């Protein structure tokens, strides 16, 4: 099963500059494990103490995974996952 993952500019150092990468997993947790295996260090930027980092937003097919089951959000072949860091400023 292949899932397309959009990577924000700030995390592209982990993907050799790639805007989009493919990974596999039946849940978001599995996908992040696979992403980290393919792109070492990326998992640490997405997770903190086994949970999604507070200021990292993840979307499955344009829906916030926090409302779909968090790390247990199911994924199927062809899904699109987007990682977006929260932006703050003043």
Short mmCIF file of C-alpha atoms in Angstrom, two decimals, residues 3-87:
data_model
loop_
_atom_site.label_atom_id
_atom_site.label_comp_id
_atom_site.label_asym_id
_atom_site.label_seq_id
_atom_site.Cartn_x
_atom_site.Cartn_y
_atom_site.Cartn_z
CA UNK A 3 0.51 6.71 0.53
CA UNK A 4 1.69 10.04 -0.89
CA UNK A 5 3.07 12.35 1.79
CA UNK A 6 3.52 16.10 1.24
CA UNK A 7 6.50 17.42 3.18
CA UNK A 8 6.74 21.08 4.27
CA UNK A 9 9.83 23.10 3.34
CA UNK A 10 11.18 23.09 6.90
CA UNK A 11 11.34 19.26 6.95
CA UNK A 12 12.70 18.69 3.45
CA UNK A 13 16.25 18.40 4.75
CA UNK A 14 15.18 14.91 5.87
CA UNK A 15 13.87 14.00 2.38
CA UNK A 16 16.80 15.33 0.34
CA UNK A 17 14.65 18.28 -0.72
CA UNK A 18 11.69 16.21 -1.96
CA UNK A 19 8.30 17.94 -1.67
CA UNK A 20 6.48 14.62 -1.82
CA UNK A 21 7.52 11.15 -0.78
CA UNK A 22 5.83 7.78 -0.67
CA UNK A 23 5.50 5.62 2.41
CA UNK A 24 3.48 2.63 3.56
CA UNK A 25 1.31 1.89 6.55
CA UNK A 26 -2.21 0.85 7.46
CA UNK A 27 -2.39 3.58 10.14
CA UNK A 28 -0.79 6.99 10.53
CA UNK A 29 1.50 5.54 13.24
CA UNK A 30 2.69 2.84 10.82
CA UNK A 31 3.19 5.45 8.11
CA UNK A 32 5.36 7.60 10.38
CA UNK A 33 7.43 4.54 11.33
CA UNK A 34 7.97 3.81 7.63
CA UNK A 35 8.75 7.47 6.89
CA UNK A 36 11.37 7.48 9.64
CA UNK A 37 12.94 4.28 8.27
CA UNK A 38 13.15 5.81 4.80
CA UNK A 39 14.10 9.30 6.00
CA UNK A 40 15.89 9.00 9.36
CA UNK A 41 15.08 11.75 11.85
CA UNK A 42 11.75 12.68 10.30
CA UNK A 43 9.78 10.69 12.87
CA UNK A 44 11.35 12.65 15.73
CA UNK A 45 10.16 15.89 14.11
CA UNK A 46 6.58 14.59 13.92
CA UNK A 47 6.26 12.79 17.26
CA UNK A 48 7.00 13.66 20.86
CA UNK A 49 6.65 10.97 23.53
CA UNK A 50 4.72 8.78 21.11
CA UNK A 51 2.16 11.46 20.21
CA UNK A 52 1.88 13.95 17.36
CA UNK A 53 3.76 17.09 18.25
CA UNK A 54 1.44 19.88 19.33
CA UNK A 55 2.56 22.27 16.61
CA UNK A 56 2.54 19.80 13.74
CA UNK A 57 -0.71 19.44 11.83
CA UNK A 58 -1.31 16.29 9.79
CA UNK A 59 -4.11 15.88 7.28
CA UNK A 60 -5.42 12.77 5.56
CA UNK A 61 -7.12 13.70 2.30
CA UNK A 62 -7.59 17.28 3.62
CA UNK A 63 -9.09 16.20 6.96
CA UNK A 64 -7.29 16.84 10.25
CA UNK A 65 -6.20 13.48 11.68
CA UNK A 66 -6.88 14.71 15.21
CA UNK A 67 -10.57 14.34 14.36
CA UNK A 68 -10.11 11.03 12.51
CA UNK A 69 -8.37 8.98 15.18
CA UNK A 70 -4.95 10.59 15.57
CA UNK A 71 -2.13 8.11 15.12
CA UNK A 72 -4.67 5.29 14.70
CA UNK A 73 -6.22 6.98 11.65
CA UNK A 74 -6.60 4.22 9.03
CA UNK A 75 -4.90 4.65 5.66
CA UNK A 76 -5.52 2.94 2.35
CA UNK A 77 -3.63 2.78 -0.91
CA UNK A 78 -3.73 6.14 -2.69
CA UNK A 79 -4.44 8.29 0.36
CA UNK A 80 -2.71 11.65 0.55
CA UNK A 81 -1.16 12.79 3.82
CA UNK A 82 -0.06 16.38 4.29
CA UNK A 83 2.26 17.52 7.07
CA UNK A 84 2.01 21.20 7.99
CA UNK A 85 3.81 22.90 10.84
CA UNK A 86 1.64 25.36 12.73
CA UNK A 87 2.52 28.95 11.98
#
